[in-house]
């Protein structure tokens, strides 16, 4: 699930199909909670390393690589390095060019996950007792292309569109090697080259501190947005080498989900990424970001308070945890007097686990990391509000497709014991169905507005006309263990991914079989094929149109410069849910407010609480005057915004 959005030695990584419930990085892995205890005995061992296929040998400027035969009549190359390992003195530095190799490189195994708090629900199970997984040496990418003999690789005008996938996971967890993200079917059925990339996560990917800025080679490195710089480095690798795989470096689409969708928007705003991609596709994305002040200042700074996990606060925790000083006040004084060079040395001497431990809040889940990111530094990324930057035309002028799932928020409500009861640690039943549906609709609509409507409206106001939008509505989920999953989860966050990639992979063979059954096979496969067509058509020429085979309903452009809900989007569903069709969006802040006001059954306290959490939590939406006078009874005397 990517919205919550949220080992040092290099060694080959065998792709493991543990009962890791990999899909939950995007949402579906929540199903693991239903039956995880009863399925422990099904945990398989490591899958065999693929056999090198000599017809996949490719000569790059860096050296020769050989991959393997994959599904859908494709070749795949896994674990290709696009930068030097960001370890030791290269931690918190811009990614450095990879060194060439002399011998043929076997590209048969995915690179290790980047260091993170492990989570079975994120597809990267903990590997240590403290709950961590992965390593710092992780800057690798993977390529899938239709199968070609070396002498048949397309060239010139025959080169194929390239689609670069940026995984989600709150930018704090995740891995491009998940089976769910296997690009073979998308590449093989649609005639595109698919690339999936890794990038540094959490505080190893986003960390801004004056001591590090003091040694930065340039303003981009001083930004602290190392994960974003990794993504740009991967795009440069694609520009320089993708032709050898039959891809067109002049026709590159970036696409990502959840935090990956946020990263797509960020790259649209990054001057350093100019010319490296030519279409942008954001799935369930957002414009969440942090100021330099929030990233660096102490949380109790009287003039400009920082985030509770700002770099100043983290340094204090690290000094105390390392035993350098006895307590936080002493750590603040010590850090203030420490030369920048000594503080840099101290920070780089911390093991990754020490760094991650400093981001764990008291009593919070071990897998949760709250890291402010990305940073509006003014060089790599705009310092101004990103909606304002879009509206002012300060972005890369490329076609944009953005969308979300209809029931984005149900996933998060389903994991909240306040709304879903549990028995024996498993999800059991919805406590109050009416309240559950109300909250799901309000919070889901807010997320859709933030990630789709507001960005597209701002782009439209700038004069940008090549905009497209969708909503994923497919919710034909069969009951599992007596639970009505269509009600509990519906078309939740990330549930489009198994259809987009055609993998039908939720991390466990048993769960995959339970979720994707024979009775829904024909319709879901038809929808999956349509989605692949639309995505590939957009990658080919910047408009989804009628798909790559021109046999689908025409996807019309989105146009709603006011953001008031007058745009049109494609609804993605199976025949039983209405099928593929264009519809009015009819969503905006005012529609959310109206729905809240019109809920006749709500008591005053609940109505005011929902205003605070749905509307008041967003600074640009909140209105104290509106809150005080909220119909029918106002909110005077209730907690303030």
Coordinates of C-alpha atoms in Angstrom, one line a residue:
X1 CA 0.0 0.0 0.0
X2 CA 1.6 3.0 -0.9
X3 CA -0.3 5.9 0.4
X4 CA 0.7 6.0 4.1
X5 CA 1.3 7.1 2.8
X6 CA 3.6 5.4 4.4
X7 CA 22.0 -5.0 5.0
X8 CA 25.2 -3.4 3.7
X9 CA 26.9 -6.1 1.7
X10 CA 25.9 -6.6 -1.9
X11 CA 24.8 -10.1 -2.8
X12 CA 22.5 -11.7 -5.4
X13 CA 18.8 -11.8 -4.5
X14 CA 16.7 -14.7 -5.4
X15 CA 13.1 -13.8 -6.1
X16 CA 11.2 -15.3 -3.2
X17 CA 7.5 -16.0 -3.2
X18 CA 7.1 -16.0 0.5
X19 CA 3.7 -15.6 2.0
X20 CA 4.8 -12.0 1.8
X21 CA 1.4 -10.8 0.5
X22 CA 3.3 -8.6 -2.0
X23 CA 0.2 -6.9 -3.4
X24 CA -0.5 -5.1 -0.2
X25 CA 2.2 -2.5 -1.2
X26 CA -0.6 -1.4 -3.5
X27 CA -3.5 -2.6 -1.5
X28 CA -4.7 -6.1 -2.3
X29 CA -2.3 -7.7 0.2
X30 CA -4.7 -6.7 2.9
X31 CA -6.5 -9.9 2.1
X32 CA -3.6 -11.7 3.8
X33 CA -4.9 -10.6 7.1
X34 CA -8.0 -12.7 6.6
X35 CA -6.1 -16.0 6.6
X36 CA -2.5 -15.4 7.3
X37 CA -2.2 -17.7 10.3
X38 CA -3.8 -20.6 8.5
X39 CA -1.4 -20.2 5.6
X40 CA 2.0 -20.2 7.2
X41 CA 2.6 -23.8 6.1
X42 CA 2.4 -22.7 2.5
X43 CA 5.5 -20.5 2.6
X44 CA 7.6 -21.8 -0.3
X45 CA 11.3 -21.7 -0.7
X46 CA 13.3 -19.6 -3.1
X47 CA 12.4 -20.0 -6.8
X48 CA 15.2 -21.2 -9.1
X49 CA 17.3 -18.6 -10.9
X50 CA 16.2 -18.3 -14.5
X51 CA 18.5 -19.8 -17.2
X52 CA 20.4 -17.3 -19.4
X53 CA 19.0 -17.1 -22.9
X54 CA 21.7 -16.4 -25.5
X55 CA 19.3 -14.7 -27.8
X56 CA 18.9 -12.0 -25.1
X57 CA 22.5 -11.0 -25.2
X58 CA 22.8 -7.2 -25.7
X59 CA 26.0 -5.0 -26.0
X60 CA 25.6 -1.8 -24.1
X61 CA 28.2 1.0 -23.8
X62 CA 28.8 -0.3 -20.3
X63 CA 29.3 -3.9 -21.3
X64 CA 27.5 -7.0 -22.5
X65 CA 24.4 -8.3 -20.6
X66 CA 22.4 -11.5 -21.0
X67 CA 18.9 -12.0 -19.7
X68 CA 16.3 -14.7 -19.8
X69 CA 13.1 -15.8 -21.5
X70 CA 10.0 -14.5 -19.7
X71 CA 6.2 -14.7 -20.1
X72 CA 4.2 -13.5 -23.1
X73 CA 7.1 -14.2 -25.5
X74 CA 9.4 -11.6 -24.0
X75 CA 13.0 -11.2 -22.8
X76 CA 13.8 -9.9 -19.4
X77 CA 16.9 -8.5 -17.8
X78 CA 16.9 -8.1 -14.0
X79 CA 19.2 -6.3 -11.7
X80 CA 21.0 -4.0 -14.1
X81 CA 22.9 -1.3 -12.1
X82 CA 22.2 2.3 -13.1
X83 CA 24.4 3.9 -10.5
X84 CA 27.3 3.1 -8.1
X85 CA 26.2 1.7 -4.7
X86 CA 25.3 4.7 -2.5
X87 CA 27.2 3.4 0.5
X88 CA 29.9 4.8 2.8
X89 CA 31.0 8.2 1.5
X90 CA 28.3 8.1 -1.2
X91 CA 25.4 7.9 1.3
X92 CA 23.4 11.2 0.9
X93 CA 25.3 12.1 -2.3
X94 CA 23.8 12.3 -5.8
X95 CA 23.9 9.0 -7.6
X96 CA 27.3 8.4 -9.4
X97 CA 27.7 6.8 -12.8
X98 CA 28.0 3.0 -12.8
X99 CA 31.4 1.5 -13.7
X100 CA 31.6 -0.5 -16.9
X101 CA 32.2 -4.2 -16.8
X102 CA 34.5 -6.4 -18.9
X103 CA 32.8 -9.8 -18.7
X104 CA 29.3 -10.6 -19.8
X105 CA 26.9 -9.7 -17.0
X106 CA 24.2 -12.2 -16.1
X107 CA 21.0 -10.1 -15.6
X108 CA 19.0 -13.0 -14.1
X109 CA 18.2 -11.9 -10.6
X110 CA 16.5 -8.8 -9.2
X111 CA 18.6 -6.4 -7.1
X112 CA 18.1 -6.4 -3.4
X113 CA 15.3 -4.2 -2.0
X114 CA 16.5 -0.8 -0.7
X115 CA 16.9 -0.7 3.0
X116 CA 13.6 -0.3 4.8
X117 CA 11.4 -1.4 7.6
X118 CA 10.3 -4.8 6.5
X119 CA 6.6 -5.6 6.1
X120 CA 4.9 -8.7 4.9
X121 CA 2.1 -6.6 3.7
X122 CA 4.5 -4.6 1.6
X123 CA 6.0 -7.7 0.0
X124 CA 9.4 -7.2 1.7
X125 CA 9.3 -9.2 4.9
X126 CA 11.5 -8.3 7.8
X127 CA 14.9 -10.0 7.8
X128 CA 16.1 -9.0 11.2
X129 CA 14.6 -9.1 14.7
X130 CA 14.3 -5.4 14.7
X131 CA 12.1 -5.6 11.6
X132 CA 14.4 -4.4 8.8
X133 CA 15.0 -5.7 5.3
X134 CA 17.1 -4.9 2.3
X135 CA 20.4 -3.0 1.9
X136 CA 21.8 0.3 0.8
X137 CA 23.3 -1.2 -2.3
X138 CA 20.1 -1.2 -4.3
X139 CA 20.2 1.0 -7.3
X140 CA 19.2 -1.4 -10.0
X141 CA 16.6 -1.6 -12.7
X142 CA 14.8 -4.3 -14.7
X143 CA 13.8 -4.4 -18.4
X144 CA 11.2 -6.4 -20.3
X145 CA 10.9 -6.3 -24.1
X146 CA 9.2 -8.4 -26.8
X147 CA 11.5 -11.3 -27.7
X148 CA 14.0 -10.4 -30.5
X149 CA 17.1 -12.1 -31.7
X150 CA 20.1 -9.8 -31.4
X151 CA 20.0 -8.9 -35.1
X152 CA 16.2 -8.3 -35.0
X153 CA 16.2 -5.6 -32.3
X154 CA 14.1 -2.7 -33.7
X155 CA 16.0 0.4 -34.7
X156 CA 15.1 3.8 -36.1
X157 CA 11.4 4.4 -36.6
X158 CA 10.7 0.8 -35.5
X159 CA 11.9 1.4 -32.0
X160 CA 9.3 0.7 -29.3
X161 CA 7.7 3.0 -26.7
X162 CA 9.3 2.8 -23.3
X163 CA 7.3 2.7 -20.1
X164 CA 9.3 3.4 -16.8
X165 CA 7.6 2.1 -13.7
X166 CA 8.1 3.9 -10.3
X167 CA 6.8 1.7 -7.5
X168 CA 4.7 3.0 -4.5
X169 CA 5.0 2.4 -0.8
X170 CA 5.0 5.9 0.7
X171 CA 8.6 6.3 -0.6
X172 CA 9.6 4.5 2.6
X173 CA 9.1 0.9 1.4
X174 CA 8.6 -1.2 -1.7
X175 CA 10.6 -3.1 -4.3
X176 CA 10.4 -3.2 -8.1
X177 CA 11.1 -6.9 -8.1
X178 CA 7.7 -7.8 -6.7
X179 CA 5.9 -10.4 -8.9
X180 CA 2.9 -8.0 -9.1
X181 CA 5.1 -5.6 -11.1
X182 CA 6.3 -8.2 -13.6
X183 CA 6.3 -6.2 -16.9
X184 CA 6.4 -9.2 -19.3
X185 CA 2.7 -9.3 -20.2
X186 CA 2.4 -5.5 -20.7
X187 CA 5.5 -5.6 -22.8
X188 CA 4.7 -8.7 -24.8
X189 CA 1.0 -8.1 -25.5
X190 CA 1.4 -4.3 -26.3
X191 CA 4.7 -4.1 -28.0
X192 CA 6.4 -1.8 -25.5
X193 CA 9.6 -1.9 -23.5
X194 CA 8.9 -1.8 -19.7
X195 CA 11.5 -0.7 -17.2
X196 CA 11.0 -0.9 -13.4
X197 CA 13.4 1.1 -11.2
X198 CA 14.6 1.2 -7.6
X199 CA 15.4 4.3 -5.6
X200 CA 16.6 5.0 -2.1
X201 CA 13.8 5.0 0.4
X202 CA 12.9 6.8 3.6
X203 CA 15.7 8.9 5.3
X204 CA 18.3 7.3 3.0
X205 CA 16.4 8.8 0.1
X206 CA 15.2 12.0 1.5
X207 CA 17.3 13.8 4.2
X208 CA 18.1 17.5 4.3
X209 CA 20.6 18.8 6.9
X210 CA 22.9 21.9 6.8
X211 CA 26.0 19.7 7.4
X212 CA 25.3 17.7 4.3
X213 CA 24.4 20.8 2.2
X214 CA 27.8 22.3 3.2
X215 CA 29.7 19.6 1.2
X216 CA 27.2 19.2 -1.7
X217 CA 28.7 19.3 -5.1
X218 CA 25.9 21.4 -6.5
X219 CA 22.4 22.7 -5.7
X220 CA 20.8 19.5 -6.9
X221 CA 22.8 17.4 -4.4
X222 CA 22.1 20.0 -1.7
X223 CA 18.3 19.5 -2.2
X224 CA 18.3 16.4 0.0
X225 CA 16.0 14.7 -2.5
X226 CA 18.3 11.7 -3.2
X227 CA 15.5 9.4 -4.0
X228 CA 14.3 11.8 -6.7
X229 CA 17.8 12.1 -8.0
X230 CA 18.0 8.3 -8.2
X231 CA 14.9 8.3 -10.4
X232 CA 16.4 10.9 -12.7
X233 CA 19.6 8.9 -12.9
X234 CA 17.6 5.8 -13.9
X235 CA 15.9 7.9 -16.6
X236 CA 19.3 9.0 -17.8
X237 CA 20.3 5.3 -18.0
X238 CA 17.2 4.7 -20.1
X239 CA 18.1 7.6 -22.4
X240 CA 21.6 6.2 -22.9
X241 CA 21.0 2.5 -23.2
X242 CA 17.4 1.5 -23.9
X243 CA 18.0 1.5 -27.7
X244 CA 20.0 -1.7 -27.2
X245 CA 16.7 -3.3 -26.0
X246 CA 14.6 -2.0 -28.9
X247 CA 13.3 1.0 -27.0
X248 CA 12.9 4.5 -28.2
X249 CA 14.7 7.0 -25.9
X250 CA 12.7 9.8 -27.5
X251 CA 9.4 8.2 -26.5
X252 CA 9.6 7.5 -22.7
X253 CA 6.5 7.4 -20.4
X254 CA 6.9 7.6 -16.7
X255 CA 4.1 5.9 -14.7
X256 CA 3.8 5.2 -11.0
X257 CA 1.2 4.4 -8.3
X258 CA 0.6 6.0 -4.9
X259 CA 4.0 7.5 -3.9
X260 CA 5.1 6.5 -7.4
X261 CA 2.3 8.7 -8.7
X262 CA 3.6 11.6 -6.5
X263 CA 7.0 11.0 -7.9
X264 CA 5.6 11.3 -11.4
X265 CA 4.2 14.8 -10.5
X266 CA 7.6 15.7 -8.9
X267 CA 9.5 14.7 -12.0
X268 CA 7.2 16.9 -14.1
X269 CA 8.3 19.8 -12.0
X270 CA 12.1 19.0 -11.8
X271 CA 14.2 21.0 -14.3
X272 CA 16.9 18.3 -14.1
X273 CA 14.4 15.8 -15.6
X274 CA 13.7 17.9 -18.7
X275 CA 13.9 15.8 -21.9
X276 CA 14.2 12.5 -20.1
X277 CA 10.5 11.6 -20.5
X278 CA 7.7 12.5 -22.9
X279 CA 4.5 11.4 -21.2
X280 CA 3.5 11.3 -17.5
X281 CA 1.0 8.9 -15.9
X282 CA 0.1 9.3 -12.2
X283 CA -2.0 6.5 -10.6
X284 CA -3.5 7.5 -7.1
X285 CA -0.8 10.1 -6.8
X286 CA -0.7 13.3 -4.7
X287 CA 1.2 16.5 -4.4
X288 CA 2.4 16.0 -0.8
X289 CA 5.7 17.7 -0.1
X290 CA 7.7 19.4 2.7
X291 CA 9.4 22.8 3.0
X292 CA 13.1 23.1 3.9
X293 CA 12.0 24.4 7.2
X294 CA 9.9 21.4 7.9
X295 CA 12.7 19.1 6.8
X296 CA 15.4 20.7 9.0
X297 CA 14.2 22.8 11.9
X298 CA 13.6 21.6 15.4
X299 CA 9.9 20.9 16.0
X300 CA 9.7 23.5 18.7
X301 CA 11.4 26.3 16.8
X302 CA 9.4 29.4 17.8
X303 CA 9.6 31.1 14.4
X304 CA 9.5 28.2 12.0
X305 CA 8.8 24.8 13.6
X306 CA 10.0 21.7 11.8
X307 CA 8.5 18.3 11.4
X308 CA 8.6 16.0 14.4
X309 CA 11.1 13.9 12.4
X310 CA 13.1 16.8 10.9
X311 CA 16.8 16.2 10.5
X312 CA 17.4 18.3 13.6
X313 CA 15.2 16.0 15.7
X314 CA 16.7 12.9 14.2
X315 CA 20.2 14.0 15.0
X316 CA 19.2 14.5 18.6
X317 CA 17.8 11.0 18.7
X318 CA 20.9 9.5 17.1
X319 CA 23.3 11.2 19.5
X320 CA 21.3 9.9 22.5
X321 CA 20.9 6.4 21.1
X322 CA 24.6 6.2 20.3
X323 CA 25.4 7.1 23.9
X324 CA 27.3 10.3 22.9
X325 CA 25.1 12.4 25.3
X326 CA 22.7 11.4 28.0
X327 CA 19.5 13.2 26.9
X328 CA 17.9 15.4 24.3
X329 CA 18.8 18.8 25.8
X330 CA 22.5 17.8 25.9
X331 CA 22.2 16.5 22.4
X332 CA 20.9 19.8 21.1
X333 CA 23.8 21.7 22.7
X334 CA 26.3 19.1 21.5
X335 CA 25.0 19.2 17.9
X336 CA 25.1 23.0 17.9
X337 CA 28.8 23.1 18.7
X338 CA 29.9 20.1 16.5
X339 CA 31.7 21.1 13.3
X340 CA 29.9 20.1 10.1
X341 CA 32.6 17.7 9.1
X342 CA 32.3 15.8 12.4
X343 CA 28.6 15.7 12.2
X344 CA 28.7 14.3 8.6
X345 CA 31.1 11.7 9.8
X346 CA 28.9 10.8 12.7
X347 CA 25.8 10.5 10.4
X348 CA 27.5 8.4 7.8
X349 CA 29.0 6.1 10.5
X350 CA 25.4 5.1 11.6
X351 CA 24.3 1.7 10.4
X352 CA 21.1 1.9 8.4
X353 CA 19.2 0.2 11.2
X354 CA 20.3 3.0 13.7
X355 CA 19.0 5.6 11.3
X356 CA 15.6 3.9 10.8
X357 CA 15.2 3.4 14.6
X358 CA 15.4 7.1 15.1
X359 CA 12.3 7.5 12.9
X360 CA 10.1 5.2 15.0
X361 CA 7.6 7.1 17.1
X362 CA 7.0 5.9 20.7
X363 CA 4.5 3.1 20.6
X364 CA 4.1 3.1 16.9
X365 CA 4.2 0.1 14.6
X366 CA 7.7 -1.0 13.8
X367 CA 7.1 -0.9 10.1
X368 CA 5.9 2.6 10.1
X369 CA 8.2 5.4 9.1
X370 CA 7.1 9.1 9.0
X371 CA 9.7 10.9 6.9
X372 CA 9.0 14.4 5.6
X373 CA 9.5 14.3 1.8
X374 CA 10.1 15.3 -1.0
X375 CA 11.6 18.7 -0.3
X376 CA 10.6 21.9 -2.0
X377 CA 14.2 23.1 -2.1
X378 CA 14.0 25.6 -4.9
X379 CA 16.5 23.9 -7.2
X380 CA 15.6 20.3 -7.9
X381 CA 11.9 20.9 -7.0
X382 CA 10.0 24.2 -6.9
X383 CA 9.9 26.0 -3.6
X384 CA 6.4 27.2 -4.2
X385 CA 3.2 25.2 -3.8
X386 CA 3.1 22.7 -6.6
X387 CA -0.5 23.5 -7.7
X388 CA 0.7 27.0 -8.2
X389 CA 3.7 25.8 -10.2
X390 CA 1.4 23.8 -12.4
X391 CA -1.0 26.7 -12.9
X392 CA 1.9 29.0 -13.8
X393 CA 3.1 26.6 -16.5
X394 CA 6.4 25.8 -14.7
X395 CA 6.4 22.1 -15.6
X396 CA 7.5 19.8 -18.4
X397 CA 4.9 20.2 -21.2
X398 CA 4.0 16.5 -21.8
X399 CA 0.7 14.7 -22.1
X400 CA -0.6 13.7 -18.7
X401 CA -2.9 10.9 -17.7
X402 CA -4.0 10.8 -14.0
X403 CA -6.5 8.7 -12.1
X404 CA -7.4 6.8 -9.0
X405 CA -9.6 4.0 -7.6
X406 CA -13.2 4.7 -6.7
X407 CA -12.8 3.4 -3.1
X408 CA -9.3 4.6 -2.3
X409 CA -9.9 4.9 1.4
X410 CA -11.6 1.6 2.1
X411 CA -8.2 -0.1 2.4
X412 CA -7.2 2.2 5.3
X413 CA -10.6 1.9 7.0
X414 CA -10.5 -1.9 6.8
X415 CA -7.2 -2.0 8.8
X416 CA -8.6 0.4 11.5
X417 CA -10.0 -1.6 14.5
X418 CA -12.3 1.4 15.2
X419 CA -14.2 0.5 12.1
X420 CA -13.5 -3.2 11.5
X421 CA -13.6 -5.7 14.3
X422 CA -11.1 -8.5 14.5
X423 CA -11.3 -12.0 15.9
X424 CA -8.1 -14.1 16.5
X425 CA -6.2 -11.3 14.9
X426 CA -8.1 -11.5 11.6
X427 CA -10.6 -9.1 10.0
X428 CA -14.0 -10.1 11.1
X429 CA -16.8 -7.6 10.4
X430 CA -17.6 -4.0 9.8
X431 CA -18.8 -2.4 13.1
X432 CA -21.2 0.1 11.5
X433 CA -21.8 -0.3 7.8
X434 CA -23.4 3.1 7.3
X435 CA -20.6 4.9 9.0
X436 CA -18.0 2.8 7.2
X437 CA -19.5 3.7 3.8
X438 CA -19.9 7.3 4.7
X439 CA -16.3 7.7 5.7
X440 CA -15.1 5.6 2.8
X441 CA -16.8 7.9 0.3
X442 CA -15.8 11.2 1.9
X443 CA -12.1 10.3 2.3
X444 CA -11.9 8.5 -1.0
X445 CA -13.4 11.5 -2.8
X446 CA -10.9 13.8 -1.0
X447 CA -8.0 11.7 -2.2
X448 CA -9.3 11.6 -5.7
X449 CA -9.7 15.4 -5.8
X450 CA -6.2 15.9 -4.4
X451 CA -4.5 13.4 -6.7
X452 CA -6.5 13.9 -9.9
X453 CA -8.9 16.8 -10.1
X454 CA -6.8 19.6 -8.5
X455 CA -3.5 18.8 -10.4
X456 CA -5.4 18.4 -13.7
X457 CA -7.4 21.6 -13.1
X458 CA -4.2 23.5 -12.4
X459 CA -2.6 22.1 -15.5
X460 CA -5.7 23.0 -17.5
X461 CA -5.6 26.6 -16.2
X462 CA -2.1 26.9 -17.5
X463 CA -3.4 26.2 -21.0
X464 CA -2.3 22.5 -21.1
X465 CA -4.8 20.6 -23.2
X466 CA -3.4 17.1 -23.4
X467 CA -5.0 15.8 -20.2
X468 CA -6.8 12.5 -19.5
X469 CA -8.4 11.1 -16.4
X470 CA -9.8 7.8 -15.2
X471 CA -11.5 6.1 -12.2
X472 CA -11.0 2.4 -11.6
X473 CA -14.3 0.9 -10.4
X474 CA -13.8 -2.8 -10.7
X475 CA -15.0 -4.5 -7.5
X476 CA -16.1 -8.0 -8.4
X477 CA -14.4 -9.5 -5.4
X478 CA -15.6 -12.9 -4.2
X479 CA -16.3 -13.5 -0.5
X480 CA -13.4 -14.9 1.5
X481 CA -13.9 -16.6 4.9
X482 CA -17.5 -15.2 4.9
X483 CA -16.4 -11.6 4.4
X484 CA -18.1 -9.5 1.7
X485 CA -14.9 -8.1 0.2
X486 CA -16.8 -6.0 -2.3
X487 CA -18.2 -4.1 0.6
X488 CA -15.1 -4.2 2.8
X489 CA -12.6 -3.2 0.1
X490 CA -14.4 -2.5 -3.2
X491 CA -12.2 -0.8 -5.8
X492 CA -9.6 0.1 -3.2
X493 CA -6.2 1.7 -3.3
X494 CA -3.8 -0.1 -5.7
X495 CA -6.4 -2.7 -6.8
X496 CA -5.9 -1.8 -10.4
X497 CA -2.3 -3.1 -10.5
X498 CA -2.8 -6.8 -11.0
X499 CA -5.0 -5.9 -13.9
X500 CA -2.7 -3.4 -15.4
X501 CA 0.3 -5.8 -15.3
X502 CA -1.8 -8.9 -15.9
X503 CA 0.0 -10.7 -13.2
X504 CA -3.0 -11.8 -11.0
X505 CA -0.4 -12.0 -8.2
X506 CA -1.2 -11.1 -4.6
X507 CA 1.9 -12.7 -3.2
X508 CA 0.4 -16.1 -2.4
X509 CA -0.8 -18.8 -4.8
X510 CA -3.7 -19.6 -2.5
X511 CA -4.8 -16.0 -2.1
X512 CA -4.4 -15.3 -5.8
X513 CA -6.6 -18.3 -6.5
X514 CA -9.2 -17.1 -4.0
X515 CA -9.2 -13.5 -5.3
X516 CA -9.1 -14.3 -9.1
X517 CA -11.5 -17.2 -9.6
X518 CA -12.8 -18.9 -12.7
X519 CA -16.2 -17.3 -12.4
X520 CA -14.7 -13.8 -12.8
X521 CA -11.9 -14.7 -15.2
X522 CA -13.5 -13.7 -18.5
X523 CA -14.6 -10.2 -17.4
X524 CA -11.4 -9.4 -15.4
X525 CA -9.2 -10.5 -18.2
X526 CA -11.2 -8.4 -20.7
X527 CA -10.8 -5.4 -18.4
X528 CA -7.1 -6.1 -17.9
X529 CA -6.5 -6.3 -21.7
X530 CA -8.3 -3.0 -22.2
X531 CA -6.3 -1.2 -19.5
X532 CA -3.0 -2.5 -21.0
X533 CA -4.2 -1.2 -24.4
X534 CA -5.1 2.2 -23.1
X535 CA -1.9 2.6 -21.2
X536 CA 0.3 1.5 -24.1
X537 CA -1.6 3.7 -26.6
X538 CA -0.9 6.7 -24.3
X539 CA 2.7 5.7 -24.2
X540 CA 2.8 5.4 -28.0
X541 CA 1.4 8.8 -29.0
X542 CA 0.2 10.7 -25.9
X543 CA -3.5 9.8 -26.0
X544 CA -5.2 6.6 -24.9
X545 CA -7.8 7.0 -27.7
X546 CA -9.4 3.7 -28.5
X547 CA -6.5 1.6 -27.3
X548 CA -3.6 0.1 -29.3
X549 CA -6.0 -2.1 -31.3
X550 CA -8.5 0.7 -31.8
X551 CA -11.4 -1.5 -30.7
X552 CA -12.3 0.1 -27.3
X553 CA -14.6 3.0 -26.4
X554 CA -12.8 6.3 -27.2
X555 CA -11.2 7.9 -24.2
X556 CA -11.8 11.7 -24.5
X557 CA -9.7 14.4 -23.0
X558 CA -10.4 15.8 -19.5
X559 CA -11.1 19.5 -19.3
X560 CA -12.1 21.2 -16.1
X561 CA -10.0 24.4 -15.5
X562 CA -12.2 25.4 -12.5
X563 CA -11.8 22.1 -10.7
X564 CA -15.5 22.3 -9.9
X565 CA -16.3 18.8 -11.2
X566 CA -17.2 19.5 -14.9
X567 CA -14.4 17.3 -16.4
X568 CA -14.9 13.9 -17.9
X569 CA -13.0 10.7 -17.2
X570 CA -13.0 7.1 -18.3
X571 CA -14.6 4.7 -15.8
X572 CA -12.8 1.3 -15.9
X573 CA -15.1 -1.5 -14.9
X574 CA -16.3 -4.9 -16.1
X575 CA -19.6 -5.4 -17.9
X576 CA -21.5 -6.1 -14.7
X577 CA -20.4 -2.7 -13.3
X578 CA -21.2 -0.7 -16.4
X579 CA -18.2 -1.5 -18.5
X580 CA -15.8 1.0 -20.1
X581 CA -17.4 4.4 -20.4
X582 CA -16.8 8.2 -20.3
X583 CA -18.6 10.0 -17.4
X584 CA -18.7 13.4 -15.8
X585 CA -16.4 13.7 -12.8
X586 CA -18.7 15.8 -10.6
X587 CA -16.2 16.1 -7.8
X588 CA -14.7 19.0 -5.9
X589 CA -14.3 20.4 -2.4
X590 CA -17.8 21.8 -2.6
X591 CA -19.3 18.4 -3.4
X592 CA -17.5 16.9 -0.4
X593 CA -18.8 19.6 1.8
X594 CA -22.3 19.3 0.4
X595 CA -22.3 15.6 1.0
X596 CA -21.3 16.1 4.6
X597 CA -23.9 18.8 5.2
X598 CA -26.7 16.8 3.6
X599 CA -26.1 13.7 5.8
X600 CA -29.4 14.0 7.7
X601 CA -28.6 11.1 10.1
X602 CA -25.4 12.6 11.5
X603 CA -25.3 13.9 15.0
X604 CA -23.6 17.2 15.6
X605 CA -20.4 15.8 17.1
X606 CA -19.8 13.3 14.3
X607 CA -20.5 15.9 11.6
X608 CA -18.0 18.3 13.1
X609 CA -15.5 15.5 13.6
X610 CA -15.8 14.6 9.9
X611 CA -15.3 18.2 8.9
X612 CA -12.2 18.4 10.9
X613 CA -10.7 15.2 9.6
X614 CA -11.8 15.4 6.0
X615 CA -11.8 19.1 5.2
X616 CA -10.1 20.9 8.1
X617 CA -7.0 18.6 7.9
X618 CA -6.1 20.3 4.6
X619 CA -4.9 23.9 5.0
X620 CA -6.1 25.0 1.6
X621 CA -9.5 23.5 2.3
X622 CA -10.0 24.5 5.9
X623 CA -12.2 27.4 6.9
X624 CA -12.7 28.2 10.6
X625 CA -15.7 30.4 9.8
X626 CA -17.3 27.7 7.7
X627 CA -16.7 25.2 10.4
X628 CA -18.2 27.4 13.1
X629 CA -21.4 27.9 11.0
X630 CA -21.5 24.3 9.6
X631 CA -25.2 23.5 9.0
X632 CA -27.4 22.6 10.6
X633 CA -26.1 23.4 14.1
X634 CA -22.6 24.8 13.7
X635 CA -19.5 23.5 15.5
X636 CA -19.1 26.1 18.2
X637 CA -17.7 24.5 21.3
X638 CA -16.4 21.5 19.4
X639 CA -12.6 21.0 19.1
X640 CA -11.0 23.7 16.9
X641 CA -9.5 23.1 13.5

